[in-house]
Protein backbone atom coordinates (compact mmCIF):
# COMPACT_ATOMS: atom_id res chain seq x y z
CA MET A 1 -8.16 -82.16 27.28
CA SER A 2 -11.46 -81.38 25.52
CA THR A 3 -12.32 -77.92 24.47
CA PRO A 4 -14.67 -75.92 26.77
CA SER A 5 -17.54 -76.29 24.26
CA SER A 6 -17.15 -80.01 23.52
CA PRO A 7 -19.86 -82.51 24.66
CA ALA A 8 -17.23 -84.28 26.80
CA SER A 9 -16.40 -81.13 28.61
CA SER A 10 -20.04 -80.33 29.14
CA ARG A 11 -20.64 -83.79 30.58
CA GLY A 12 -17.58 -83.39 32.77
CA PHE A 13 -18.79 -80.04 34.11
CA LEU A 14 -22.18 -81.67 34.89
CA PHE A 15 -20.50 -84.62 36.64
CA VAL A 16 -18.50 -82.35 38.86
CA VAL A 17 -21.57 -80.30 39.76
CA LEU A 18 -23.48 -83.48 40.60
CA ALA A 19 -20.64 -84.74 42.73
CA SER A 20 -20.54 -81.53 44.64
CA LEU A 21 -24.20 -81.50 45.29
CA CYS A 22 -23.98 -85.17 46.46
CA TRP A 23 -21.20 -84.21 48.96
CA GLY A 24 -23.36 -81.40 50.22
CA THR A 25 -25.89 -83.98 51.44
CA ALA A 26 -23.36 -85.74 53.72
CA GLY A 27 -23.72 -83.45 56.72
CA LEU A 28 -27.52 -83.65 56.66
CA SER A 29 -27.42 -87.33 56.35
CA GLY A 30 -25.10 -87.71 59.38
CA ARG A 31 -27.26 -85.41 61.48
CA VAL A 32 -30.45 -87.37 60.59
CA ILE A 33 -28.69 -90.62 61.60
CA THR A 34 -27.57 -89.31 64.93
CA ASP A 35 -30.95 -87.81 65.64
CA ARG A 36 -32.85 -91.09 64.80
CA SER A 37 -30.52 -93.51 66.56
CA ASP A 38 -27.86 -93.87 69.28
CA LEU A 39 -25.04 -93.90 66.73
CA SER A 40 -22.22 -91.51 67.62
CA ALA A 41 -20.10 -89.48 65.15
CA LEU A 42 -17.48 -92.28 65.31
CA ASP A 43 -20.14 -94.78 64.28
CA VAL A 44 -21.33 -92.69 61.44
CA ALA A 45 -17.76 -92.00 60.20
CA TRP A 46 -16.94 -95.72 60.35
CA TYR A 47 -20.09 -96.82 58.53
CA ARG A 48 -19.56 -94.34 55.81
CA LEU A 49 -15.92 -95.36 55.22
CA THR A 50 -16.79 -99.05 55.33
CA ILE A 51 -19.80 -98.96 53.02
CA GLY A 52 -17.97 -96.64 50.68
CA ALA A 53 -14.91 -98.93 50.61
CA ALA A 54 -17.10 -101.96 49.85
CA ALA A 55 -18.81 -100.15 46.95
CA LEU A 56 -15.47 -98.82 45.58
CA ALA A 57 -13.93 -102.33 45.88
CA VAL A 58 -16.87 -103.79 43.79
CA ALA A 59 -16.47 -101.00 41.21
CA TRP A 60 -12.67 -101.66 40.99
CA ALA A 61 -13.25 -105.42 40.51
CA VAL A 62 -15.89 -104.87 37.77
CA THR A 63 -13.59 -102.52 35.80
CA ALA A 64 -10.44 -104.67 36.17
CA GLY A 65 -10.54 -105.70 32.49
CA ARG A 66 -10.38 -102.03 31.37
CA ARG A 67 -7.19 -101.16 33.17
CA GLY A 68 -3.60 -101.69 32.13
CA PRO A 69 -0.91 -103.53 33.95
CA ALA A 70 -0.88 -103.20 37.73
CA VAL A 71 1.19 -100.38 39.12
CA ARG A 72 3.88 -101.30 41.56
CA VAL A 73 3.34 -99.83 45.03
CA THR A 74 6.73 -98.66 46.37
CA ARG A 75 7.34 -97.85 50.01
CA PRO A 76 7.03 -94.08 49.46
CA VAL A 77 3.63 -94.68 47.79
CA ALA A 78 2.55 -97.03 50.57
CA VAL A 79 3.34 -94.27 53.12
CA ARG A 80 1.28 -91.82 51.13
CA LEU A 81 -1.63 -94.29 51.00
CA VAL A 82 -1.31 -94.76 54.81
CA LEU A 83 -1.38 -90.91 55.23
CA VAL A 84 -4.45 -90.77 52.96
CA GLY A 85 -6.29 -93.34 55.09
CA GLY A 86 -5.36 -91.67 58.31
CA GLY A 87 -6.31 -88.22 57.08
CA LEU A 88 -9.64 -89.52 55.73
CA ALA A 89 -10.53 -91.21 58.97
CA ALA A 90 -9.64 -88.05 61.02
CA TYR A 91 -11.52 -85.92 58.50
CA GLN A 92 -14.67 -87.89 58.62
CA LEU A 93 -14.61 -88.32 62.41
CA ALA A 94 -13.94 -84.70 63.04
CA TYR A 95 -16.50 -83.51 60.45
CA PHE A 96 -19.47 -85.53 61.97
CA SER A 97 -18.31 -84.51 65.44
CA ALA A 98 -18.50 -80.89 64.36
CA VAL A 99 -21.92 -81.39 62.86
CA GLU A 100 -23.19 -82.65 66.22
CA ARG A 101 -21.75 -79.67 68.15
CA ALA A 102 -22.15 -76.72 65.76
CA GLY A 103 -24.67 -77.83 63.17
CA VAL A 104 -24.34 -78.66 59.47
CA SER A 105 -23.92 -75.19 58.13
CA ILE A 106 -21.00 -74.02 60.31
CA ALA A 107 -19.23 -77.37 60.25
CA THR A 108 -19.29 -77.62 56.51
CA LEU A 109 -18.39 -73.94 55.90
CA VAL A 110 -15.45 -74.12 58.25
CA ALA A 111 -14.19 -77.52 57.11
CA LEU A 112 -14.61 -76.92 53.42
CA GLY A 113 -13.63 -73.26 53.54
CA LEU A 114 -10.34 -73.74 55.51
CA ALA A 115 -9.19 -76.94 53.84
CA PRO A 116 -8.27 -75.57 50.46
CA LEU A 117 -6.36 -72.71 51.98
CA LEU A 118 -4.46 -75.12 54.29
CA ILE A 119 -3.68 -77.12 51.15
CA ALA A 120 -2.34 -74.05 49.40
CA VAL A 121 -0.15 -73.10 52.30
CA GLY A 122 0.92 -76.67 52.92
CA GLY A 123 1.84 -77.27 49.34
CA THR A 124 3.90 -74.10 49.34
CA LEU A 125 5.69 -74.98 52.55
CA LEU A 126 6.39 -78.53 51.39
CA GLY A 127 7.88 -77.03 48.23
CA SER A 128 10.29 -75.04 50.47
CA GLY A 129 8.76 -71.84 49.42
CA ARG A 130 6.89 -68.91 51.02
CA PRO A 131 3.23 -68.28 50.43
CA ASP A 132 2.79 -65.70 47.64
CA ARG A 133 0.77 -62.53 48.01
CA ALA A 134 -2.41 -64.10 46.64
CA THR A 135 -2.31 -66.80 49.24
CA LEU A 136 -1.68 -64.40 52.03
CA VAL A 137 -4.53 -62.19 50.95
CA ALA A 138 -6.91 -65.20 50.70
CA LEU A 139 -5.86 -66.33 54.17
CA THR A 140 -6.58 -62.85 55.53
CA VAL A 141 -9.99 -62.64 53.93
CA ALA A 142 -10.81 -66.20 55.10
CA LEU A 143 -9.82 -65.48 58.70
CA VAL A 144 -12.05 -62.34 58.74
CA GLY A 145 -14.86 -64.51 57.28
CA LEU A 146 -14.28 -67.20 59.80
CA THR A 147 -14.30 -64.78 62.65
CA LEU A 148 -17.69 -63.32 61.51
CA LEU A 149 -19.09 -66.76 60.86
CA VAL A 150 -18.11 -68.35 64.17
CA GLY A 151 -18.15 -65.32 66.33
CA VAL A 152 -21.59 -64.11 65.48
CA SER A 153 -23.03 -67.67 65.61
CA ALA A 154 -21.42 -68.22 69.00
CA GLY A 155 -23.02 -65.08 70.29
CA ALA A 156 -26.43 -66.50 69.44
CA GLY A 157 -26.85 -68.42 72.75
CA THR A 158 -24.71 -71.56 72.16
CA GLY A 159 -21.33 -70.04 72.22
CA THR A 160 -19.26 -72.90 73.71
CA ALA A 161 -20.93 -75.52 71.53
CA VAL A 162 -20.31 -73.40 68.29
CA LEU A 163 -16.73 -72.56 69.24
CA LEU A 164 -15.86 -76.15 70.05
CA GLY A 165 -17.61 -77.32 66.89
CA ALA A 166 -15.68 -74.81 64.81
CA LEU A 167 -12.38 -76.00 66.38
CA VAL A 168 -13.19 -79.64 65.59
CA ALA A 169 -14.14 -78.55 62.02
CA SER A 170 -10.78 -76.98 61.69
CA GLY A 171 -9.25 -80.37 62.63
CA SER A 172 -11.51 -81.82 59.91
CA ALA A 173 -10.01 -79.33 57.45
CA LEU A 174 -6.43 -80.35 58.52
CA GLY A 175 -7.34 -84.02 57.80
CA TYR A 176 -8.79 -82.99 54.45
CA ALA A 177 -5.62 -81.20 53.58
CA VAL A 178 -3.42 -84.28 54.54
CA VAL A 179 -5.58 -86.46 52.21
CA THR A 180 -5.12 -84.08 49.30
CA LEU A 181 -1.38 -83.35 49.74
CA ALA A 182 -0.55 -87.00 50.36
CA GLY A 183 -2.83 -88.41 47.59
CA GLY A 184 -1.33 -85.91 45.10
CA GLY A 185 1.92 -87.92 44.87
CA VAL A 186 0.26 -91.25 44.23
CA PRO A 187 0.86 -92.42 40.69
CA ALA A 188 -1.99 -92.98 38.22
CA GLY A 189 -3.33 -96.52 38.31
CA VAL A 190 -3.24 -96.86 42.11
CA PRO A 191 -6.79 -96.78 43.56
CA VAL A 192 -6.06 -93.99 46.01
CA THR A 193 -9.78 -93.42 46.89
CA LEU A 194 -10.37 -97.11 47.52
CA ALA A 195 -7.21 -97.35 49.59
CA GLY A 196 -8.16 -94.27 51.55
CA PHE A 197 -11.64 -95.42 52.38
CA ALA A 198 -10.52 -98.94 53.22
CA GLY A 199 -7.49 -97.73 55.29
CA GLY A 200 -9.62 -95.14 57.10
CA ALA A 201 -12.20 -97.79 57.97
CA LEU A 202 -9.46 -100.18 59.24
CA LEU A 203 -7.88 -97.36 61.42
CA LEU A 204 -11.24 -96.52 62.94
CA THR A 205 -12.18 -100.15 63.56
CA PRO A 206 -10.11 -100.69 66.84
CA VAL A 207 -11.59 -97.43 68.12
CA VAL A 208 -15.13 -98.52 67.34
CA LEU A 209 -14.59 -101.85 68.97
CA ALA A 210 -13.02 -100.31 72.09
CA GLU A 211 -15.99 -97.87 72.37
CA GLY A 212 -18.51 -100.74 71.79
CA PRO A 213 -19.99 -100.99 68.27
CA SER A 214 -23.51 -99.69 67.80
CA PHE A 215 -25.90 -101.11 65.26
CA PRO A 216 -28.81 -99.22 63.61
CA ALA A 217 -32.19 -100.71 64.74
CA ASP A 218 -34.62 -99.26 62.22
CA GLY A 219 -34.96 -99.42 58.49
CA GLY A 220 -34.83 -95.63 58.06
CA THR A 221 -31.50 -95.30 59.71
CA ILE A 222 -30.03 -98.15 57.76
CA ALA A 223 -31.29 -96.63 54.54
CA VAL A 224 -29.70 -93.29 55.30
CA LEU A 225 -26.45 -94.99 56.23
CA LEU A 226 -26.42 -96.83 52.95
CA TYR A 227 -27.20 -93.60 51.20
CA LEU A 228 -24.20 -91.96 52.97
CA GLY A 229 -21.89 -94.64 52.01
CA LEU A 230 -22.97 -95.02 48.53
CA VAL A 231 -24.13 -91.59 47.17
CA PRO A 232 -21.98 -88.88 48.73
CA SER A 233 -19.09 -91.38 48.95
CA ALA A 234 -18.60 -93.96 46.21
CA LEU A 235 -20.84 -92.35 43.56
CA ALA A 236 -19.77 -88.84 44.18
CA TYR A 237 -16.08 -89.70 43.94
CA GLY A 238 -16.77 -91.65 40.73
CA LEU A 239 -18.57 -88.73 39.18
CA PHE A 240 -15.91 -86.30 40.28
CA PHE A 241 -12.93 -88.13 39.04
CA THR A 242 -14.72 -88.84 35.72
CA GLY A 243 -15.56 -85.19 35.36
CA VAL A 244 -12.12 -83.81 36.00
CA ARG A 245 -10.75 -85.65 33.02
CA THR A 246 -12.27 -82.91 30.82
CA VAL A 247 -12.62 -80.06 33.31
CA PRO A 248 -9.57 -77.97 34.25
CA GLY A 249 -8.51 -78.56 37.98
CA ALA A 250 -8.95 -74.94 38.93
CA VAL A 251 -12.58 -74.86 37.53
CA ALA A 252 -13.45 -78.08 39.32
CA SER A 253 -12.03 -76.73 42.53
CA ILE A 254 -14.36 -73.67 42.34
CA ILE A 255 -17.33 -75.83 41.36
CA THR A 256 -16.84 -77.85 44.58
CA LEU A 257 -17.77 -74.73 46.52
CA LEU A 258 -21.36 -75.81 45.71
CA GLU A 259 -20.82 -78.41 48.47
CA PRO A 260 -21.03 -76.04 51.44
CA LEU A 261 -23.70 -73.98 49.69
CA ALA A 262 -25.86 -77.13 49.26
CA ALA A 263 -25.18 -78.23 52.85
CA THR A 264 -26.29 -74.82 54.23
CA VAL A 265 -29.38 -74.74 52.10
CA LEU A 266 -30.39 -78.28 53.15
CA ALA A 267 -29.62 -77.54 56.77
CA THR A 268 -31.85 -74.39 56.57
CA ALA A 269 -34.71 -76.26 54.91
CA PHE A 270 -34.77 -79.53 56.81
CA LEU A 271 -33.04 -78.84 60.16
CA GLY A 272 -34.22 -75.36 60.83
CA GLU A 273 -30.62 -73.96 61.14
CA ARG A 274 -30.43 -70.18 60.71
CA LEU A 275 -27.36 -68.14 60.30
CA ALA A 276 -27.44 -64.43 61.22
CA PRO A 277 -26.80 -61.92 58.32
CA ALA A 278 -23.32 -61.16 59.55
CA ALA A 279 -22.48 -64.93 59.83
CA VAL A 280 -23.82 -65.31 56.24
CA ALA A 281 -21.42 -62.56 55.21
CA GLY A 282 -18.60 -64.29 56.96
CA GLY A 283 -19.41 -67.51 55.15
CA LEU A 284 -19.50 -65.86 51.87
CA LEU A 285 -16.13 -64.18 52.59
CA LEU A 286 -14.66 -67.57 53.42
CA LEU A 287 -15.87 -69.10 50.17
CA ALA A 288 -14.82 -65.92 48.20
CA ALA A 289 -11.32 -66.28 49.50
CA VAL A 290 -11.14 -69.87 48.17
CA ALA A 291 -12.64 -68.93 44.80
CA GLY A 292 -10.25 -65.90 44.42
CA LEU A 293 -7.28 -68.05 45.24
CA TYR A 294 -8.25 -70.65 42.66
CA LEU A 295 -9.07 -68.12 40.00
CA HIS A 296 -5.62 -66.52 40.53
CA ARG A 297 -4.06 -69.95 40.04
CA MET A 298 -6.12 -70.90 37.04
CA ARG A 299 -3.28 -70.89 34.58
CA ARG A 300 -1.23 -73.22 36.83
CA SER A 301 -3.99 -75.97 36.53
CA PRO A 302 -3.72 -77.22 40.22
CA GLU A 303 -4.89 -80.63 41.13
CA PRO A 304 -8.68 -80.69 41.98
CA VAL A 305 -9.73 -81.08 45.58
CA ALA A 306 -12.04 -83.92 46.42
CA GLY A 307 -14.88 -83.10 48.73
CA ALA A 308 -16.49 -84.44 51.86
């Protein structure tokens, strides 16, 4: 691991920041696509996974000569990869569905705020232990923040839509947690991100075909779809996993809180979304709970959490 002041560490920090900012544009991109076309949240999720998988496959093929011997994929590893693909498919579909119902700000804050806490609790339970005091405090603060964020926003005239959107975003957070917990046990050398994107696209394909596939009709929508699959997906994950080679996992996890912040700023600037002051306070409490939990666990160097 490079020292904090080394050029490699500085570049790694910048890469993680750029990845988080790229992830923060995913919700806005999805909303623009659904507003400009007849594509549904299912279509957007499928296109993102498919385009991202194709780009990651090309990158994997190009860098084949730089890697060592192939890693044998055992049955337990294969099961984990299937879980990663399923979790990623569920996460993407639920996230874009939540964006349609509750808007980019609330969907991103709920999904990205709850997910790390679910990961912390899930990791503790899978380790046959009980959540420690820091985790319980973080959960309590997060629930208070979530209540303010969703409750105040739901009282602004679109209560049913916001509540339903927040519920769907919670399902997105659960899928996100499954991806992280299952992917954490995959040995180095196995292209877990590529396998997740490809597996997620394959799992959604029968559903897309059953619903009747939709194809973008104008160049603008196609351009945004390509952006969604390439920049917040393939490029962002590449930047992130390059950056965390020289940035401690706990630090990287806190940096990724820039994602919901960027998503909220973009939604405010370009979509006209507005959160009431109490809802903003709730969102900040939600993010503070995550940051506090990771700061508490800094010395344990937990695995970084990939973003949207």
